[in-house]
Coordinates of C-alpha atoms and ligand atoms in Angstrom, one line a residue:
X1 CA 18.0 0.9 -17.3
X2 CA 16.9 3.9 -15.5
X3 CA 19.1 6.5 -12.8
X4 CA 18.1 8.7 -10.7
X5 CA 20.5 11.7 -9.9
X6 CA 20.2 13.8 -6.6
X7 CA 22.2 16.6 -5.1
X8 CA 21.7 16.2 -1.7
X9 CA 22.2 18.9 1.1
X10 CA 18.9 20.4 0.8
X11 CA 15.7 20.5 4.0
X12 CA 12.7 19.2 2.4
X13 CA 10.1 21.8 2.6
X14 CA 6.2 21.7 2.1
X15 CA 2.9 19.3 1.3
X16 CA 3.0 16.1 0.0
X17 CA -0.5 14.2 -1.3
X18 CA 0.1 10.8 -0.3
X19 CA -1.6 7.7 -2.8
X20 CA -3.5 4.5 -2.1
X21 CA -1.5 1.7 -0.8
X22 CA 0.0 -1.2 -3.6
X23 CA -0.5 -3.6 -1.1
X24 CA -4.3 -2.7 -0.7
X25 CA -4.5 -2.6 -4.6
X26 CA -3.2 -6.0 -5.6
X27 CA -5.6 -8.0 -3.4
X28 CA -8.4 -6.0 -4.0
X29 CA -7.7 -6.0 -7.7
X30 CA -7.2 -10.0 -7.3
X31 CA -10.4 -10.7 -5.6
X32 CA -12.6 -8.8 -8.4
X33 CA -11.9 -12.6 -10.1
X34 CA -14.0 -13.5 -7.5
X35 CA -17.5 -12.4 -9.0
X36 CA -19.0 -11.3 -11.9
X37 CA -20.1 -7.4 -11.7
X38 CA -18.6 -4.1 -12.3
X39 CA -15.9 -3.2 -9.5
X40 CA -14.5 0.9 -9.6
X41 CA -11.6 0.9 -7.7
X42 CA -10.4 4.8 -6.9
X43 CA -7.0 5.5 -5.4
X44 CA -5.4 2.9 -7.2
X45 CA -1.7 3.9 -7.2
X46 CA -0.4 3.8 -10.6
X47 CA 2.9 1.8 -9.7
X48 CA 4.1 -1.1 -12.1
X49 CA 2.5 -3.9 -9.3
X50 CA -0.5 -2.8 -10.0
X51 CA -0.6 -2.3 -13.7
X52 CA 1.4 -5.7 -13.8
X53 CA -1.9 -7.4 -11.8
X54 CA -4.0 -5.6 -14.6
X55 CA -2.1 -7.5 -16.9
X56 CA -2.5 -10.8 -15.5
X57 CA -6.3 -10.1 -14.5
X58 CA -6.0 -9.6 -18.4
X59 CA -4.5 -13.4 -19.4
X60 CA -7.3 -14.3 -16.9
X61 CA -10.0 -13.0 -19.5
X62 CA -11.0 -10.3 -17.0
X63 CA -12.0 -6.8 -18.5
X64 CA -9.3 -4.4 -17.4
X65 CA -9.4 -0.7 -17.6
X66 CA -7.0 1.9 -16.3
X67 CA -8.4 5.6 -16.0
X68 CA -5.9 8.0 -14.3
X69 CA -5.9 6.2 -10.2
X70 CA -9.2 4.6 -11.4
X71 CA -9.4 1.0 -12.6
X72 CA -12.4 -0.7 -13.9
X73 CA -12.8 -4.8 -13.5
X74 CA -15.2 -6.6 -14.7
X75 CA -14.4 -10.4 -14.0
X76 CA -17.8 -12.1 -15.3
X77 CA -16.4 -14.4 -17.7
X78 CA -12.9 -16.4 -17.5
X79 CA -11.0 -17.8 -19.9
X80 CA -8.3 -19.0 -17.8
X81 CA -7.4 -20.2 -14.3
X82 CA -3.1 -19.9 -15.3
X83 CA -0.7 -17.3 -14.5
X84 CA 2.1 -17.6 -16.3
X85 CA 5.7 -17.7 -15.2
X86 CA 6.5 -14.9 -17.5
X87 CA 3.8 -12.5 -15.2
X88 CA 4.5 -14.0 -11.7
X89 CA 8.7 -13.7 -12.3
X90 CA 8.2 -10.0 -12.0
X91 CA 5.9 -9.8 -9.1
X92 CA 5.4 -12.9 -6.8
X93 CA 1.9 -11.1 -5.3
X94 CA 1.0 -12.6 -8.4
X95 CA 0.1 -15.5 -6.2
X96 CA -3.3 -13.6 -4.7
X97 CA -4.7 -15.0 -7.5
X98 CA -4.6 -18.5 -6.4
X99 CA -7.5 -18.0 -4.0
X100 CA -10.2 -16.3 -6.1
X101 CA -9.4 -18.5 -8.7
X102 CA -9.6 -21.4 -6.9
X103 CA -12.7 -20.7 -5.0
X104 CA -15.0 -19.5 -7.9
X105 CA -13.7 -21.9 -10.9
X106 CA -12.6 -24.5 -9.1
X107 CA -9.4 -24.9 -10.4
X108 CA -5.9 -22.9 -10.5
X109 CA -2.1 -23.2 -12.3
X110 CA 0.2 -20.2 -10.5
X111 CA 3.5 -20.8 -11.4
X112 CA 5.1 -21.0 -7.8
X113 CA 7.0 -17.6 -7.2
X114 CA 10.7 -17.9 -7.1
X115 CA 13.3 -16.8 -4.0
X116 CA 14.3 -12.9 -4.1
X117 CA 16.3 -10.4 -3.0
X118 CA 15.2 -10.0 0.4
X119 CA 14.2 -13.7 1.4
X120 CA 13.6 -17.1 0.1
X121 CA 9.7 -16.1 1.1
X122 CA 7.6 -19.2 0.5
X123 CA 3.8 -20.1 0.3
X124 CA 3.3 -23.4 2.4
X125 CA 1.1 -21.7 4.6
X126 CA -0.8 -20.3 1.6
X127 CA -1.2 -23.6 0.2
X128 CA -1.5 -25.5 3.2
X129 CA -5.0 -23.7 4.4
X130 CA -6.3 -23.9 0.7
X131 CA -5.4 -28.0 1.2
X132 CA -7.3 -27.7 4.6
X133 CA -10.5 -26.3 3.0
X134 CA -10.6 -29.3 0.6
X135 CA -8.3 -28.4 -2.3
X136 CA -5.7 -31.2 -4.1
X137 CA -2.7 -29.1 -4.4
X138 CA 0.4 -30.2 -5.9
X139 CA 3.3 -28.8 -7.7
X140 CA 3.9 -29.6 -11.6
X141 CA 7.0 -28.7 -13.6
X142 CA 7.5 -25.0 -11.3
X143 CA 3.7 -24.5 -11.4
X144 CA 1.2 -24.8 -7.7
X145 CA -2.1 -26.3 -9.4
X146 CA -4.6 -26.2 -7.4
X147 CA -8.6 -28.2 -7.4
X148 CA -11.5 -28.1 -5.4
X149 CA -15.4 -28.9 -6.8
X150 CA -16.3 -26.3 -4.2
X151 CA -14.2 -25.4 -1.2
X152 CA -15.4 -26.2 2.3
X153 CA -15.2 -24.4 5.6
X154 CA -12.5 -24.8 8.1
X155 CA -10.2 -24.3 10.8
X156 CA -7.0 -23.1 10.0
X157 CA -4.0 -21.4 11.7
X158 CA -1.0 -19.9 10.4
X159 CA 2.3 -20.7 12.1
X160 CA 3.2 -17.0 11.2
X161 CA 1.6 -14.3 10.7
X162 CA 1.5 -14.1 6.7
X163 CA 0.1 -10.7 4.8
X164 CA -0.7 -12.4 1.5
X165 CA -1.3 -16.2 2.7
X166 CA -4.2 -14.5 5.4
X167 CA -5.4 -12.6 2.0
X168 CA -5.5 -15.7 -0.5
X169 CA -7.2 -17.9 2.3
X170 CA -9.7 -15.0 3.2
X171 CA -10.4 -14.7 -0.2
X172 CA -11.0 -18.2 -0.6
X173 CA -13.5 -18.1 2.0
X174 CA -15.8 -16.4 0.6
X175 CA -16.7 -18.7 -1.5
X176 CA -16.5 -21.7 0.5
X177 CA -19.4 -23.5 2.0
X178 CA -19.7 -23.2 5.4
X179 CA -17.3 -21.3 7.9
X180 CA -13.8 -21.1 7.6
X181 CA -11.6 -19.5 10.9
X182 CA -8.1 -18.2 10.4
X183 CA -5.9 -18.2 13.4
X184 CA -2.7 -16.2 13.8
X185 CA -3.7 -14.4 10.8
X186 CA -2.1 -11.1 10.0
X187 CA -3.4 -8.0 11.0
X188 CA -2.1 -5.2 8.7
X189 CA -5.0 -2.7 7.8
X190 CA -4.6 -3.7 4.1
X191 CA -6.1 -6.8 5.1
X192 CA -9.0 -4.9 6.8
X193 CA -9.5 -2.9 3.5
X194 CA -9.9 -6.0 1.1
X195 CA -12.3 -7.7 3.9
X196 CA -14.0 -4.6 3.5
X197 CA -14.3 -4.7 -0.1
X198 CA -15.1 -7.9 -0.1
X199 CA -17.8 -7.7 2.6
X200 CA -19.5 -4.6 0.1
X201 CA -19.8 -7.1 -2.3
X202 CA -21.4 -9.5 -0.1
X203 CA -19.1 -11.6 2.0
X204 CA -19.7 -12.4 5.0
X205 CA -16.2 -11.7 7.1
X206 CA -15.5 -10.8 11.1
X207 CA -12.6 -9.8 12.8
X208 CA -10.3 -8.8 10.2
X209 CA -7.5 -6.9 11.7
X210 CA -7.4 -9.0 14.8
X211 CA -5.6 -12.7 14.3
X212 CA -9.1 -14.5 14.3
X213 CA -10.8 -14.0 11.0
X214 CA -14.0 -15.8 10.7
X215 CA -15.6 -15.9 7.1
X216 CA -19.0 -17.7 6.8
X217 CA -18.6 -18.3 2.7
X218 CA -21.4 -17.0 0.5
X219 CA -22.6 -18.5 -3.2
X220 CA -21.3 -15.3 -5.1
X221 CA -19.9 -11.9 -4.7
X222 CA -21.6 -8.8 -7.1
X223 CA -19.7 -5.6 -8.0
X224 CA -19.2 -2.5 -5.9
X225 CA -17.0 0.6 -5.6
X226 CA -14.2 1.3 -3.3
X227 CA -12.0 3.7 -2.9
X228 CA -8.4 2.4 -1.7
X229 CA -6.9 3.2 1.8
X230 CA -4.1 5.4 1.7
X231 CA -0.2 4.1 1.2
X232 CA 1.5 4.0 4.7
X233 CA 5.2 3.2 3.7
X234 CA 5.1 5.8 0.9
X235 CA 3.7 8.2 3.7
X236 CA 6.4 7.1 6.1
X237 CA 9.2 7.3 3.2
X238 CA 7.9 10.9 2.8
X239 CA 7.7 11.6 6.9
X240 CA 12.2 10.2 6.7
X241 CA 12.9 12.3 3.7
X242 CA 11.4 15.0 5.7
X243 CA 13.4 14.0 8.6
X244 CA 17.0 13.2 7.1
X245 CA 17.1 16.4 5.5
X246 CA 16.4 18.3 8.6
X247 CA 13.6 19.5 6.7
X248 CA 9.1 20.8 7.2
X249 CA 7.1 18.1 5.8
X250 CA 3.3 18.0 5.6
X251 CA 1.5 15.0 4.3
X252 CA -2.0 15.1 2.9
X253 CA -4.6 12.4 2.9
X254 CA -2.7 9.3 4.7
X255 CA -3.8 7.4 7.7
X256 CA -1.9 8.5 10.9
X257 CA -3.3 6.1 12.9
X258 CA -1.9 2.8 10.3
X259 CA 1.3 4.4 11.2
X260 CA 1.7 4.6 15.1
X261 CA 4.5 2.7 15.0
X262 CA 6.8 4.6 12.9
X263 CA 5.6 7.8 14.5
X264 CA 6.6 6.9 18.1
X265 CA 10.3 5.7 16.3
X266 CA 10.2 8.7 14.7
X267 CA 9.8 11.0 18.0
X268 CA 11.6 9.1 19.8
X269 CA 14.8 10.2 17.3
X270 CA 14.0 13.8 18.3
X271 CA 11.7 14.6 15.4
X272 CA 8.6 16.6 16.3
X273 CA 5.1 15.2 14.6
X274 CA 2.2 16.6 14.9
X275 CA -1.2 14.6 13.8
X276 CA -4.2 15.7 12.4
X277 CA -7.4 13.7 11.1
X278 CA -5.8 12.8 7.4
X279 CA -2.6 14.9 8.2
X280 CA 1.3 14.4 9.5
X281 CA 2.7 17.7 10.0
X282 CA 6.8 16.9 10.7
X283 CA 9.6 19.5 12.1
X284 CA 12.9 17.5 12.1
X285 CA 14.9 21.2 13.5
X286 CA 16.5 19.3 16.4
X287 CA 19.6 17.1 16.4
X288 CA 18.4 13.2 15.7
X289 CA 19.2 10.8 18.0
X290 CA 19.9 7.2 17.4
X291 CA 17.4 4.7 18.5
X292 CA 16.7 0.8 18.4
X293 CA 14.3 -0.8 16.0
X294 CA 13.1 -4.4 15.8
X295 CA 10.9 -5.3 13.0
X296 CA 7.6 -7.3 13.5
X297 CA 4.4 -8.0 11.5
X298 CA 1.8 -5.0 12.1
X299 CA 1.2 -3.3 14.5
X300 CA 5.0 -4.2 14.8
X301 CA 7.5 -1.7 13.1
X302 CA 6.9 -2.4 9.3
X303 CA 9.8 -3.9 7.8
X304 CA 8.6 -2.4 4.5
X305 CA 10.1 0.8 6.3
X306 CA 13.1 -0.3 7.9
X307 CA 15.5 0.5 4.8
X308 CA 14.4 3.9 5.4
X309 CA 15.4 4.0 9.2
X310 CA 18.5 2.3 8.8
X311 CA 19.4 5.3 6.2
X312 CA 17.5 7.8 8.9
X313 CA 20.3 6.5 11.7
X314 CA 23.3 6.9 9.9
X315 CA 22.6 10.6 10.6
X316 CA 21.9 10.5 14.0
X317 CA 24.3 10.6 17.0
X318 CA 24.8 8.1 18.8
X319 CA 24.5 3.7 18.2
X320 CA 21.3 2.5 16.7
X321 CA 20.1 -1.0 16.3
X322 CA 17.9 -1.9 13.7
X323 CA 16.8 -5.9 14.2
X324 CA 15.1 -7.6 11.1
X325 CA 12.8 -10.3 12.3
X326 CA 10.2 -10.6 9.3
X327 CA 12.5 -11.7 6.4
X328 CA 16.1 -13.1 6.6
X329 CA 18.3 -11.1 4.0
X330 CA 16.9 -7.4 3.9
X331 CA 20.1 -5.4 4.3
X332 CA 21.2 -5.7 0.8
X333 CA 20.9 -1.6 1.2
X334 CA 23.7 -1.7 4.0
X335 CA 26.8 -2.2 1.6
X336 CA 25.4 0.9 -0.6
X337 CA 25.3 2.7 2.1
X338 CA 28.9 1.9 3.7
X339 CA 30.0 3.5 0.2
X340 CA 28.3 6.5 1.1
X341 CA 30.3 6.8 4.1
X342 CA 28.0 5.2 6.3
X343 CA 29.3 3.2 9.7
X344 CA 26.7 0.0 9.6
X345 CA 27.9 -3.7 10.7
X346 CA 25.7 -6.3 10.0
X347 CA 25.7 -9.2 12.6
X348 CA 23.0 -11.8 11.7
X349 CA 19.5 -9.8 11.7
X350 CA 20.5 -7.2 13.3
X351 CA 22.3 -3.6 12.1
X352 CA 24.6 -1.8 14.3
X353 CA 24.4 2.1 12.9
X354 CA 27.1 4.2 14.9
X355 CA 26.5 8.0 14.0
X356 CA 26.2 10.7 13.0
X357 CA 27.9 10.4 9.7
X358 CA 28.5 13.1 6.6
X359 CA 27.1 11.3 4.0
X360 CA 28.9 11.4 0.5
X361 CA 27.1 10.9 -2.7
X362 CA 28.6 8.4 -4.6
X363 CA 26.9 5.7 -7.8
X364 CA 25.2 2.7 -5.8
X365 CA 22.8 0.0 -6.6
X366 CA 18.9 -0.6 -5.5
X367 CA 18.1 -4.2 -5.3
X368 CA 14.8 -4.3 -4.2
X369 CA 11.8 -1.9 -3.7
X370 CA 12.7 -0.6 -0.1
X371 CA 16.4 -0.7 0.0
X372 CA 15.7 1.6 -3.4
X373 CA 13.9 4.0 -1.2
X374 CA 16.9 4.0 1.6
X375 CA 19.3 5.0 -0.9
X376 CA 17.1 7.9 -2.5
X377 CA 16.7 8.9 1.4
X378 CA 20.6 8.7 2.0
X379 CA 20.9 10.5 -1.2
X380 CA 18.6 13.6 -0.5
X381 CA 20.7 14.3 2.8
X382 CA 24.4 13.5 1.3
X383 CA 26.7 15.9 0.5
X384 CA 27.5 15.9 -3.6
X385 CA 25.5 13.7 -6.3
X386 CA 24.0 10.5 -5.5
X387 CA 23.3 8.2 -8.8
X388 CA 21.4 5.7 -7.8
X389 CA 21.7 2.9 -10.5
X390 CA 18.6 -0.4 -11.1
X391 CA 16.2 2.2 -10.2
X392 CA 13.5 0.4 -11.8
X393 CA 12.4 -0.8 -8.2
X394 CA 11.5 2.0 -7.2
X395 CA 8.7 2.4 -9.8
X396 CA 7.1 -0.8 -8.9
X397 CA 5.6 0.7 -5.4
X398 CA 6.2 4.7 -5.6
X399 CA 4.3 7.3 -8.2
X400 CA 5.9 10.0 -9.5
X401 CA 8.5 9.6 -6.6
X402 CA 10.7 12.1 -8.2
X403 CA 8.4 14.6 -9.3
X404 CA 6.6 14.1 -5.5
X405 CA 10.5 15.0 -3.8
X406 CA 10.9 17.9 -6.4
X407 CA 7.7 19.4 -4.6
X408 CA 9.4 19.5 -1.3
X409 CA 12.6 21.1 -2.8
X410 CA 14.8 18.1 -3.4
X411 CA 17.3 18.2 -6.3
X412 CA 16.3 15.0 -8.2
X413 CA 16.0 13.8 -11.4
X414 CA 15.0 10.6 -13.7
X415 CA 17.4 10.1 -16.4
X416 CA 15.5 7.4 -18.7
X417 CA 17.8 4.4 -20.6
X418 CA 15.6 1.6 -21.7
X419 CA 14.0 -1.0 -20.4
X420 CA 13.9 -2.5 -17.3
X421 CA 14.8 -6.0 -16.5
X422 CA 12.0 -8.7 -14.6
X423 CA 12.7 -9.9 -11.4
X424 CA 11.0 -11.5 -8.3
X425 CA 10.0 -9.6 -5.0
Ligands
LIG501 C1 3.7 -8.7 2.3 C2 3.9 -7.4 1.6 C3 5.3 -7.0 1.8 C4 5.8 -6.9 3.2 C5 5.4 -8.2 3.9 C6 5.7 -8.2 5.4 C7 2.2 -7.4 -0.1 C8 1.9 -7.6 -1.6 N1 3.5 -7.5 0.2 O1 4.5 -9.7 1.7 O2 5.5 -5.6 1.2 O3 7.2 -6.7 3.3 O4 4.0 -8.6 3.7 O5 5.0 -7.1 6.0 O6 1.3 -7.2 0.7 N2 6.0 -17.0 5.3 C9 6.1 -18.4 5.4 N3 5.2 -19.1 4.6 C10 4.2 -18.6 3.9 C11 4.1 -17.2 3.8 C12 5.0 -16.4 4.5 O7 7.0 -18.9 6.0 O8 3.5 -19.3 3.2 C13 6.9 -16.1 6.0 C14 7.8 -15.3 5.1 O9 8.9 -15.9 4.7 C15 8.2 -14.1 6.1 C16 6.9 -14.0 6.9 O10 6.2 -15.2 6.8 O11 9.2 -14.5 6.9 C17 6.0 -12.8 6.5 O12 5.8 -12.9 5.1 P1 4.4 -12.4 4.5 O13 3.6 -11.7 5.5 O14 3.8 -13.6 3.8 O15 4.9 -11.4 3.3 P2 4.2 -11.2 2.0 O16 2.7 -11.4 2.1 O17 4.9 -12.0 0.9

């Protein structure tokens, strides 16, 4: 398995280029199974998620072809509706297959993703609003299989706001005859960009990126090109590293306005950020200051970025509290970071952060994608060398992470040791 190594101590300086978002990719890579027709998707990240959904659009009988951050679908012929519980064990957005699948061949067998690090995260609501538009679902022997001669139109609301579940239903949709409504649907803007490709290719959707979606469904979906929104929680990882090292940070070709969120938490720490059309200009010369945080689904704080913040506030004076209210275990970071010399107590969903503290490298463990990310932060401003061990996360949602930090100045580097175990997240 992989480490990284970092010598912390040093202010990031300079420009970052900021990819296209992994959760944009992996439904909009899923939903090419929903028509026949050449798709070119540009600013495709090249992150293990991704190349793992090429893989399974692969099984799938889909042609699949990588070309730098260009991928290539063609999804004209099938020859199966079944993702395998080898594929969906190491990525559980393996499920936004279940959808296109459904809706176009009128049958799918997803194996049914398991619990992981940061939640037990299940897909009732998923499978419930598939049932709802006319689908006999039931579980076999650890697999959701899923039939419908041709999905119909309907009402359905989510009893929380879901990212993937709104995507897999919206998807469904399309396809479906007659009109389908989704209440209390998410709102995050990678949900606008896959309506968006999905209405290029002929779908019929309003009101994604408000909680009512309305999809009137259409007979098929051609091909079309798109060109992937930009990656806000790799943009707003860059934006803390900036930040916890005291550092000048521009980043190049990201969406400010995805990220109002973070930015407001961010000045409100004391960090100075300036906006431009596709540019975040930061100055973090002042002293930090601790601040509260809750997490909620978008335009909510992301809680794809509160491992980061929680790392941010152990170097800022005074008591912060971080409050986790979209998953139910995603501290897993905190006990990594106490053994950097960070003051954290966990009580129920919220983190207590009293600071400023001198970090001190030391060897810790990532267990999941974001809590990876807090430790590389806590790392870059630490005093000494960081080893930051299961690093394999990392790669399934950042490109060239390390090489992207060494551009700013940081000390960091990959030390390569076969391969990487599978899990679920
Ligand atoms: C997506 C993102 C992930 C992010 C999360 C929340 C992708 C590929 N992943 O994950 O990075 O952290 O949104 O912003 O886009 N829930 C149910 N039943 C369901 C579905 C969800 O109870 O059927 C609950 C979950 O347990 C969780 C909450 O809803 O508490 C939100 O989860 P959801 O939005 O579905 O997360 P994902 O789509 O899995």
């Amino acid at each position: 398995m992989d480490r990284t190594i970092i010598t912390g101590g040093t202010p990031l300086r300079g420009e970052v280029q900021i990819g296209g978002a992994k959760n944009a990719a992996l439904p909009i890579l899923a939903s090419t199974i929903l028509g026949g027709g050449e798709c070119v998707m540009t600013n495709v990240p090249r992150v293990v998620d991704v190349v793992t959904m090429g893989k399974l659009l692969g099984i799938l009988g889909a042609k699949v072809h990588y070309e730098g951050n260009c991928a290539v679908i063609n999804a004209a012929v099938i020859t199966s509706t079944q993702a395998p519980y080898d594929l969906v064990k190491t990525m559980r957005a393996s499920v936004l297959v279940l959808g296109p699948l459904l809706a176009r061949w009128g049958e799918a067998t997803v194996s049914m993703p398991g619990g992981c690090a940061i939640g037990s995260r299940p897909v009732n609501l998923h499978l419930a609003g598939l049932a709802k538009m006319g689908a006999d679902v039931s579980m076999e022997h650890g697999y959701i299989r899923a039939k419908a001669k041709r999905l119909t139109g309907a009402q359905i609301y989510c009893d929380t706001p879901t990212v993937t579940g709104t995507e897999n239903l919206m998807m469904a949709a399309s396809l479906a005859q007659g009109t389908t409504v989704i209440e209390n649907a998410a709102k995050e803007p990678e949900i606008v960009d896959l309506a968006n490709f999905l209405m290029k290719r002929g779908a019929r959707i309003d009101g994604a990126g408000s909680d009512v979606i309305t999809i009137e469904g259409v007979r098929e979906l051609h091909g079309s090109d798109h060109d992937v929104i930009p990656d806000r929680i790799e943009a707003g990882t860059y934006l803390v590293a900036g930040a916890i090292t005291r550092g000048t940070v521009t980043l190049n070709r990201c969406r400010p306005n995805h990220m109002d969120a973070l930015l407001m938490k961010l000045r409100e720490a004391g960090v100075e950020i300036q906006v431009d059309k596709e540019q975040i200009h930061l100055n973090a010369g002042s002293p930090l200051k601790g601040i509260d945080i809750r997490t909620l689904p978008y335009p909510g704080f992301p809680t794809d970025m509160q491992a980061q913040m929680v790392a941010l506030m152990t170097v800022a004076e005074g008591t912060s509290v971080i409050t986790e209210t979209v998953f139910e275990s995603r501290f897993m970071h905190v006990e990594e970071l106490r053994r950097m010399g960070a003051d954290i107590k966990v009580e129920g969903n919220r983190a207590v952060v009293a600071g400023p503290t001198k970090l001190a490298g030391a060897p810790v463990m990532a267990s999941d994608l974001r809590a990876s990310a807090g430790l590389v932060l806590a790392g870059l401003a630490a005093e000494g060398t960081t080893e930051i061990l299961r690093v394999y996360h990392l790669d399934r949602g950042y490109e060239r992470m390390e090489e992207k930090l060494r551009g700013l100045g940081a000390t960091i580097t990959r030390h390569k040791e076969g391969a990487a175990p599978a899990d679920n997240c």
